[in-house]
mmCIF file of C-alpha atoms in Angstrom:
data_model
loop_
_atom_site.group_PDB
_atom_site.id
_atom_site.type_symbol
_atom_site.label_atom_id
_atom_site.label_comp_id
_atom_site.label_asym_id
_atom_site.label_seq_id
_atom_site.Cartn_x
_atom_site.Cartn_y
_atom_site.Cartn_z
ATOM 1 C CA UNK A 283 -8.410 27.927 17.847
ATOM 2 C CA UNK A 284 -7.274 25.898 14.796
ATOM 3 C CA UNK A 285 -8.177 22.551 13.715
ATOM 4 C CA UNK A 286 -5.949 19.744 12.709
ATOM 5 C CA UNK A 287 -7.462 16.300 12.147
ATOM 6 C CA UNK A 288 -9.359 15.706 14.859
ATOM 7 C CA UNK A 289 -7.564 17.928 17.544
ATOM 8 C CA UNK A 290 -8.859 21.089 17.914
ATOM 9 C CA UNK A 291 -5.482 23.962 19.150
ATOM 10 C CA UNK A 292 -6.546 26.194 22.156
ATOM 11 C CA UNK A 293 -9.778 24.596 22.927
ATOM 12 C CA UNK A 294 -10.260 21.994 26.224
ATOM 13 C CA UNK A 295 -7.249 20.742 27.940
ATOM 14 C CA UNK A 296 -4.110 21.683 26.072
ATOM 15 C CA UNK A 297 -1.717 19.004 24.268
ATOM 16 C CA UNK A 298 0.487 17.531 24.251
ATOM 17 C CA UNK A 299 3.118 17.138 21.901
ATOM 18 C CA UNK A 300 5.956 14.510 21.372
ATOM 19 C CA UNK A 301 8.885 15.157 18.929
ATOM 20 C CA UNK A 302 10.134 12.335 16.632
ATOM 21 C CA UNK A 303 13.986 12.727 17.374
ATOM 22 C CA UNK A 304 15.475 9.550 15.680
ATOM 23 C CA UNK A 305 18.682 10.058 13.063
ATOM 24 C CA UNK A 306 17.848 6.462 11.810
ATOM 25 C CA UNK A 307 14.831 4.195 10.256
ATOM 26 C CA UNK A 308 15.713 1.635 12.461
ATOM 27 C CA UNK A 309 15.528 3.957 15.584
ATOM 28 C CA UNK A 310 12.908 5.708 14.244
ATOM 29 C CA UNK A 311 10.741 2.306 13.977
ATOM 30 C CA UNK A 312 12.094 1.787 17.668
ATOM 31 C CA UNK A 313 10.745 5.621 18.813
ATOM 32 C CA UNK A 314 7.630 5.348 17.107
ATOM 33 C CA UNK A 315 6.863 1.421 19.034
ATOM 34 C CA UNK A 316 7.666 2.807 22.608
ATOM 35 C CA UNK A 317 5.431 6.362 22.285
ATOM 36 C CA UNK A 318 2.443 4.327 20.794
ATOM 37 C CA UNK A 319 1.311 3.679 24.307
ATOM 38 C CA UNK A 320 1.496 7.309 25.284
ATOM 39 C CA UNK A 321 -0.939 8.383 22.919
ATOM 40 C CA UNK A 322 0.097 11.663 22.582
ATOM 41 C CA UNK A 323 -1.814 14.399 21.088
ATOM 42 C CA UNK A 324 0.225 15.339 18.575
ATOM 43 C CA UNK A 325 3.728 14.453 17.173
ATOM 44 C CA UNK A 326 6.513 16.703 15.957
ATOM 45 C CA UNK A 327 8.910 15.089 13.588
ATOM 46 C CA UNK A 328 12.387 16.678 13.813
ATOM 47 C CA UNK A 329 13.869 16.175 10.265
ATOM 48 C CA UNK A 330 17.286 17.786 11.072
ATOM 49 C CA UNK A 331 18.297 14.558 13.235
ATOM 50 C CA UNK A 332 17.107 12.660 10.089
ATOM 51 C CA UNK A 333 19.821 14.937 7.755
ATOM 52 C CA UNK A 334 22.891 13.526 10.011
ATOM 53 C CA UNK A 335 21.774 9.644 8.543
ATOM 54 C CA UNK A 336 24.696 8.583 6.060
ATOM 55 C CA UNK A 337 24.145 9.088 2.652
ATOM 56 C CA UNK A 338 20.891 11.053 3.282
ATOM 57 C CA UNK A 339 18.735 11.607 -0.328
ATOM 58 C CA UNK A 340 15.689 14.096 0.940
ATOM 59 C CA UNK A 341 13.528 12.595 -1.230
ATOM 60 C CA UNK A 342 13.859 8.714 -0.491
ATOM 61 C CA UNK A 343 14.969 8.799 3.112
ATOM 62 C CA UNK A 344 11.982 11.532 4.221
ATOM 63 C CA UNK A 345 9.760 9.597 1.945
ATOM 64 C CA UNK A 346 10.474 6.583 3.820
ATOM 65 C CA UNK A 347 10.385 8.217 7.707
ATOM 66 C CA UNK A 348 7.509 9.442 7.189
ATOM 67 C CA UNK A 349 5.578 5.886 6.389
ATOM 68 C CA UNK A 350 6.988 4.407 8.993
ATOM 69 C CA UNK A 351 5.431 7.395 11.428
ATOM 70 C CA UNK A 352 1.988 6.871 9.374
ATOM 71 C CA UNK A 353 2.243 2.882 10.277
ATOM 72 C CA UNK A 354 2.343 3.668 13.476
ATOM 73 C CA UNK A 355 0.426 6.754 14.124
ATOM 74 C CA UNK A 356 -2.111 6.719 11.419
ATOM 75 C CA UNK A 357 -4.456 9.655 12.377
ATOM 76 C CA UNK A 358 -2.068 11.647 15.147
ATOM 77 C CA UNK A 359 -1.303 15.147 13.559
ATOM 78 C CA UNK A 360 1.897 15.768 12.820
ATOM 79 C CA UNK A 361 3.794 18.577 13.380
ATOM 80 C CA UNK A 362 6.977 18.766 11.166
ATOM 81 C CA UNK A 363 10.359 20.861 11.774
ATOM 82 C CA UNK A 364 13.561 21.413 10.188
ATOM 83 C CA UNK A 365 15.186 22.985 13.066
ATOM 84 C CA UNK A 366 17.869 25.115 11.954
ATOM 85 C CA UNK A 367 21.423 24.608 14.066
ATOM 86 C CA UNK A 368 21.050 28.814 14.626
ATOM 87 C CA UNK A 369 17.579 27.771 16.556
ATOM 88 C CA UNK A 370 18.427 24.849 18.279
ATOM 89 C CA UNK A 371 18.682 21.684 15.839
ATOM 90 C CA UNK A 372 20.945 19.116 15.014
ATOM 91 C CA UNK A 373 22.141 20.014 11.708
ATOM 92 C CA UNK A 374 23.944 22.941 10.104
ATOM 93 C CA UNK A 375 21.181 23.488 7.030
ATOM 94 C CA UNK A 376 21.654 26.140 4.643
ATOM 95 C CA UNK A 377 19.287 28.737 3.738
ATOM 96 C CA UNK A 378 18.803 27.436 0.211
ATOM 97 C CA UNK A 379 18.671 24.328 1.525
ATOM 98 C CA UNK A 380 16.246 25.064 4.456
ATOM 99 C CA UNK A 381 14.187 26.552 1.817
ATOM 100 C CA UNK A 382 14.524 23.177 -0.798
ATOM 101 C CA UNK A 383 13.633 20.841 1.642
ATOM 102 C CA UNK A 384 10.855 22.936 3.234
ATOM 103 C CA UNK A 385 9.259 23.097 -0.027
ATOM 104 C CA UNK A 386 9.882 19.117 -0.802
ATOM 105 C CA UNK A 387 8.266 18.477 2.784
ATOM 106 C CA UNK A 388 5.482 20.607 1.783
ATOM 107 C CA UNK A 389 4.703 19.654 -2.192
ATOM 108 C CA UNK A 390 4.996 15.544 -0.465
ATOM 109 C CA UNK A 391 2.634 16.533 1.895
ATOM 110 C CA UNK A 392 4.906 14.783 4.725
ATOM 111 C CA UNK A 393 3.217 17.856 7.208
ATOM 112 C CA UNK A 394 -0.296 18.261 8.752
ATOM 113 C CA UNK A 395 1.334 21.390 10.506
ATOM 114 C CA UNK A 396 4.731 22.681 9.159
ATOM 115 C CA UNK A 397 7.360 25.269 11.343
ATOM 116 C CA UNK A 398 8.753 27.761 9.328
ATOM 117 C CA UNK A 399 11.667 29.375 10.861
ATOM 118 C CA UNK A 400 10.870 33.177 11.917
ATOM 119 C CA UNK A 401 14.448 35.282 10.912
ATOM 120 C CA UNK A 402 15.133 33.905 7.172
ATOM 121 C CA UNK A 403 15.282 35.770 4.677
ATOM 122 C CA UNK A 404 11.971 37.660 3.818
ATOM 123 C CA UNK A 405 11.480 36.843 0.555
ATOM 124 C CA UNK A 406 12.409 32.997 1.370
ATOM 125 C CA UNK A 407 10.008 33.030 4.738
ATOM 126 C CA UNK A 408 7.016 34.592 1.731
ATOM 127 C CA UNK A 409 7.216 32.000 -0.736
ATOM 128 C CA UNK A 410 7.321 29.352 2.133
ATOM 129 C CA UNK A 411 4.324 30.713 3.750
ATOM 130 C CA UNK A 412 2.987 31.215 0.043
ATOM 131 C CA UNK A 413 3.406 27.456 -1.007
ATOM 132 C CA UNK A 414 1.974 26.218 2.671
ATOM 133 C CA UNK A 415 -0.888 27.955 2.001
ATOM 134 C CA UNK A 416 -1.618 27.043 -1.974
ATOM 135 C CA UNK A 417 -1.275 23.566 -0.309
ATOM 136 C CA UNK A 418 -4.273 24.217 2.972
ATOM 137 C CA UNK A 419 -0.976 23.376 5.315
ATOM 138 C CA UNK A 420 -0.960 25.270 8.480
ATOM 139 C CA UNK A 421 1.708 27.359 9.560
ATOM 140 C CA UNK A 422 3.260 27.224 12.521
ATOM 141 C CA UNK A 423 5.967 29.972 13.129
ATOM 142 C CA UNK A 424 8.626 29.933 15.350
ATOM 143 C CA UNK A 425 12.207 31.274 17.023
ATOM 144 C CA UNK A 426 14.006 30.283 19.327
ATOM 145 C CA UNK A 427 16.508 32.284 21.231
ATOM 146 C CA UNK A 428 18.674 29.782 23.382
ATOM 147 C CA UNK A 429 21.702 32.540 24.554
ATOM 148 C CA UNK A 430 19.594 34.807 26.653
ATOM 149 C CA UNK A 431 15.962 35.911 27.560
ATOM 150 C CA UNK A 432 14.401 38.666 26.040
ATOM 151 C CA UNK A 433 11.964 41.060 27.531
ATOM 152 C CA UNK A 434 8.379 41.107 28.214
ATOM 153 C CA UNK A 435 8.451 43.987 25.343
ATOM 154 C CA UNK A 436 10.536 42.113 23.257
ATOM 155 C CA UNK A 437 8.413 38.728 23.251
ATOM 156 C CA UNK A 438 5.355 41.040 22.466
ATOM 157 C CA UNK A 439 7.182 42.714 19.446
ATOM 158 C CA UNK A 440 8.484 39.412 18.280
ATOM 159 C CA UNK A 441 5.385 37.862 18.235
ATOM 160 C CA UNK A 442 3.810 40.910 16.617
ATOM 161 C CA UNK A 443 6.295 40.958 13.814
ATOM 162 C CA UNK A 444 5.625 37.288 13.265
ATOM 163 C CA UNK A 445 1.997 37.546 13.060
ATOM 164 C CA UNK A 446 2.304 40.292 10.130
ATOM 165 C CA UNK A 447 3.482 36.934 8.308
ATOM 166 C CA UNK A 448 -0.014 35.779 8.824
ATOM 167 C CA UNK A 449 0.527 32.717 10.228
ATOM 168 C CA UNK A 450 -1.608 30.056 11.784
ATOM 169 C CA UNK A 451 -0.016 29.631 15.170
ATOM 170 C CA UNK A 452 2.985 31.652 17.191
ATOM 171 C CA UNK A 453 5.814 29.929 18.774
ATOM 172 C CA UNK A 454 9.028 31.850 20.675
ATOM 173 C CA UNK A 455 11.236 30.258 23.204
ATOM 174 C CA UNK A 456 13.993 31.542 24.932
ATOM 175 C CA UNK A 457 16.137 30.841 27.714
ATOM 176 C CA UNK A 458 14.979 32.690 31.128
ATOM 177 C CA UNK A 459 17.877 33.352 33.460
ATOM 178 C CA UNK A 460 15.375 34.765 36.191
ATOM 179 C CA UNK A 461 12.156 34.236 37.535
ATOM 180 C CA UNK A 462 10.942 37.397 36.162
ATOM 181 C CA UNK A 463 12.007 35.821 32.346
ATOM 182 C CA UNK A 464 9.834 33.490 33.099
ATOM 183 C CA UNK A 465 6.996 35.803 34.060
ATOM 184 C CA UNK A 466 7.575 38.059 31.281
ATOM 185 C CA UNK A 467 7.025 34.987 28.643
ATOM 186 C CA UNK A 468 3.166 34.592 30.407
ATOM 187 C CA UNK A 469 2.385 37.997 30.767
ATOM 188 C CA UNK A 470 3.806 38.849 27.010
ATOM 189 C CA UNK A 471 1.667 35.376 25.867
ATOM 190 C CA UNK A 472 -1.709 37.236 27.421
ATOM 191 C CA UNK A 473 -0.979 40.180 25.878
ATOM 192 C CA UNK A 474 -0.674 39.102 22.316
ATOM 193 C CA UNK A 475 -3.756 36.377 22.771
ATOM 194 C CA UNK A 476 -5.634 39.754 23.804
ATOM 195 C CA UNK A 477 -4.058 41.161 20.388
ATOM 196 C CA UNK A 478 -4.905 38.014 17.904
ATOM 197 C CA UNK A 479 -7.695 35.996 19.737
ATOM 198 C CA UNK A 480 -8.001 33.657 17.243
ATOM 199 C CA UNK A 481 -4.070 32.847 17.077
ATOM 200 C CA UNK A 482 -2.638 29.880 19.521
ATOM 201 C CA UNK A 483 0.204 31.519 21.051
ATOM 202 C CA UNK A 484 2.862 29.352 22.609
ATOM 203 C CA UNK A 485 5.745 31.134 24.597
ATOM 204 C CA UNK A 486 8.392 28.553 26.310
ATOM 205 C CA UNK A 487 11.040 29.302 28.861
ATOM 206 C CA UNK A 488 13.657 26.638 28.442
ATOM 207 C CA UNK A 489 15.723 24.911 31.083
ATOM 208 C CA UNK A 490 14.133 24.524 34.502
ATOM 209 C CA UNK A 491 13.066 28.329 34.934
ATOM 210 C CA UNK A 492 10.772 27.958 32.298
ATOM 211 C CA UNK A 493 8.655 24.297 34.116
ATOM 212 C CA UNK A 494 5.612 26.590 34.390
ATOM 213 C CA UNK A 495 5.461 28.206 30.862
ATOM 214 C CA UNK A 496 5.177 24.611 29.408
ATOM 215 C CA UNK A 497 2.240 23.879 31.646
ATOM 216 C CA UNK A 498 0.698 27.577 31.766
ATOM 217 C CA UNK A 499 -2.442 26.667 29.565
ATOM 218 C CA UNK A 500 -4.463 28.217 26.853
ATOM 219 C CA UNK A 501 -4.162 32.014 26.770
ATOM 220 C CA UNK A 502 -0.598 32.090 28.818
ATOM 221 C CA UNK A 503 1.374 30.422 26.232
ATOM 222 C CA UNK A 504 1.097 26.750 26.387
ATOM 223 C CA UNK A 505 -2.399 25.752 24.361
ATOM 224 C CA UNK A 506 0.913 23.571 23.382
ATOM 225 C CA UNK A 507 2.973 21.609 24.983
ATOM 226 C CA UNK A 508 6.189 19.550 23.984
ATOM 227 C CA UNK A 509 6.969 16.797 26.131
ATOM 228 C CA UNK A 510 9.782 14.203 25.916
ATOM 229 C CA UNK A 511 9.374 10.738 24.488
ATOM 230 C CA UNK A 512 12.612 9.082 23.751
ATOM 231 C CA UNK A 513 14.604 11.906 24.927
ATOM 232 C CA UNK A 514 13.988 15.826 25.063
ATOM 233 C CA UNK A 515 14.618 17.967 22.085
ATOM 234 C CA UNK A 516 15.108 21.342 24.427
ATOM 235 C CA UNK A 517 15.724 21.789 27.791
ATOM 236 C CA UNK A 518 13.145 21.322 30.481
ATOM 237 C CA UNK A 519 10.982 19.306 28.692
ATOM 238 C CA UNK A 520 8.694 17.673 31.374
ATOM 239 C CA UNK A 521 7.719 13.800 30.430
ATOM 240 C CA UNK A 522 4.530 12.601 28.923
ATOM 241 C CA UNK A 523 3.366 11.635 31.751
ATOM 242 C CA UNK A 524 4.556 14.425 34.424
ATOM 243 C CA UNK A 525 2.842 17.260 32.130
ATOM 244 C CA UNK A 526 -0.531 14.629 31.783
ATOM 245 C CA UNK A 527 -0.510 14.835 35.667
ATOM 246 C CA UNK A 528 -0.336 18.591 35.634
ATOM 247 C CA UNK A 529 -2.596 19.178 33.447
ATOM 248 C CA UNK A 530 -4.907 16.417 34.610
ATOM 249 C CA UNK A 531 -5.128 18.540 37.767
ATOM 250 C CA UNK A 532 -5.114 21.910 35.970
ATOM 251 C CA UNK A 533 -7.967 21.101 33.440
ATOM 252 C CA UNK A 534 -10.230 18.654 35.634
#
């Protein structure tokens, strides 16, 4: 379990997130309005849609995104990303500059969780994790694999390689291409919460194979879920308020 504010990771019914996905303030002020009523438990803010903005300046324009979240959502933890376009995002970042504006994101505080990228370079992955930590951030780390699944094996290794970078929660998705992908991501997410107990582990089968690993629960890879607000940031992403009916009637 792992507290953030006032939600509390892998305890109760399991959350839901909503990513920020907006490339402008203006449709960022226009996001943030419409997913007020949602109330969701937790928001993700994808900066890579924010990097395609004209004449982006990191430290003005993220400044600036980031109070108009806060005016909106004033105590909601916030997850924030820099999605590489290797892993899924929107924008082609390069590894010095993942590792820049990770930093920036980081020293502004502009993160009550960040995601760091698992498959950087090593020593660039350390000092992120290192300067997260010097600041009492938490650390969500992730991949994403969106060409092909990977085995129940291969999810468990992943995930164990990951966790040797000591962070605070685990994140892999990948794309299942059979019902037994799909499987493999809840029986591999067992097997590592057996392994690290005290780690949320969040395994997500995208597209529609993977519905049921979004909605699995604490312990089979979805303490976690990301649902879609203005529009979804990977495929299969249930709706607010389809995955609050499942897991209304999941965790009664």
């Amino acid at each position: 379990m792992i507290q953030v504010r006032h939600m509390i990771l892998g305890e109760g019914r399991p959350k839901i997130c909503v990513p920020l996905v907006s490339a402008s303030f203006e449709d960022l002020e226009k996001e943030c309005t419409s997913l007020k009523e949602l109330s969701p438990d937790m928001l993700e803010w994808r900066v890579d849609y924010l990097l395609n903005k004209e004449d982006f300046n990191a430290v003005t324009d993220l400044d600036k995104a980031y109070h108009i979240i806060r005016s909106h959502f004033e105590d909601t933890p916030l997850l924030t990303t820099l999605r590489t376009k290797s892993q899924g995002g929107v924008h082609k970042t390069p590894g010095g500059n993942y590792v820049q504006l990770i930093s920036l994101i980081l020293a502004s505080r502009w993160a009550d969780i960040i995601d760091i990228e698992y498959g950087h370079e090593i020593m660039d992955t350390k000092i992120l994790m290192a300067r997260a930590r010097a600041r009492q951030i938490p650390i969500l780390m992730s991949y994403h694999k969106f060409k092909r699944a990977l085995s129940e094996m291969e999810i468990v290794d992943t995930l164990e390689n990951m966790k040797s970078f000591r962070p605070d929660i685990l994140k892999i998705a990948v794309m299942p291409q059979t019902p037994l992908d799909a499987a493999a991501l809840i029986n591999a997410a067992a097997r590592v919460n057996r392994l690290f107990p005290d780690t949320p582990v969040i395994t997500i089968g995208m597209g529609p194979l993977g519905v049921l690993t979004r909605v699995a629960g604490n312990g089979l890879g979805a303490p976690l879920t990301f649902a879609a607000g203005k529009e979804a940031s990977a495929p299969g992403q249930l709706t607010v308020e389809e995955a609050r009916t499942v897991l209304g009637i999941l965790y009664k």
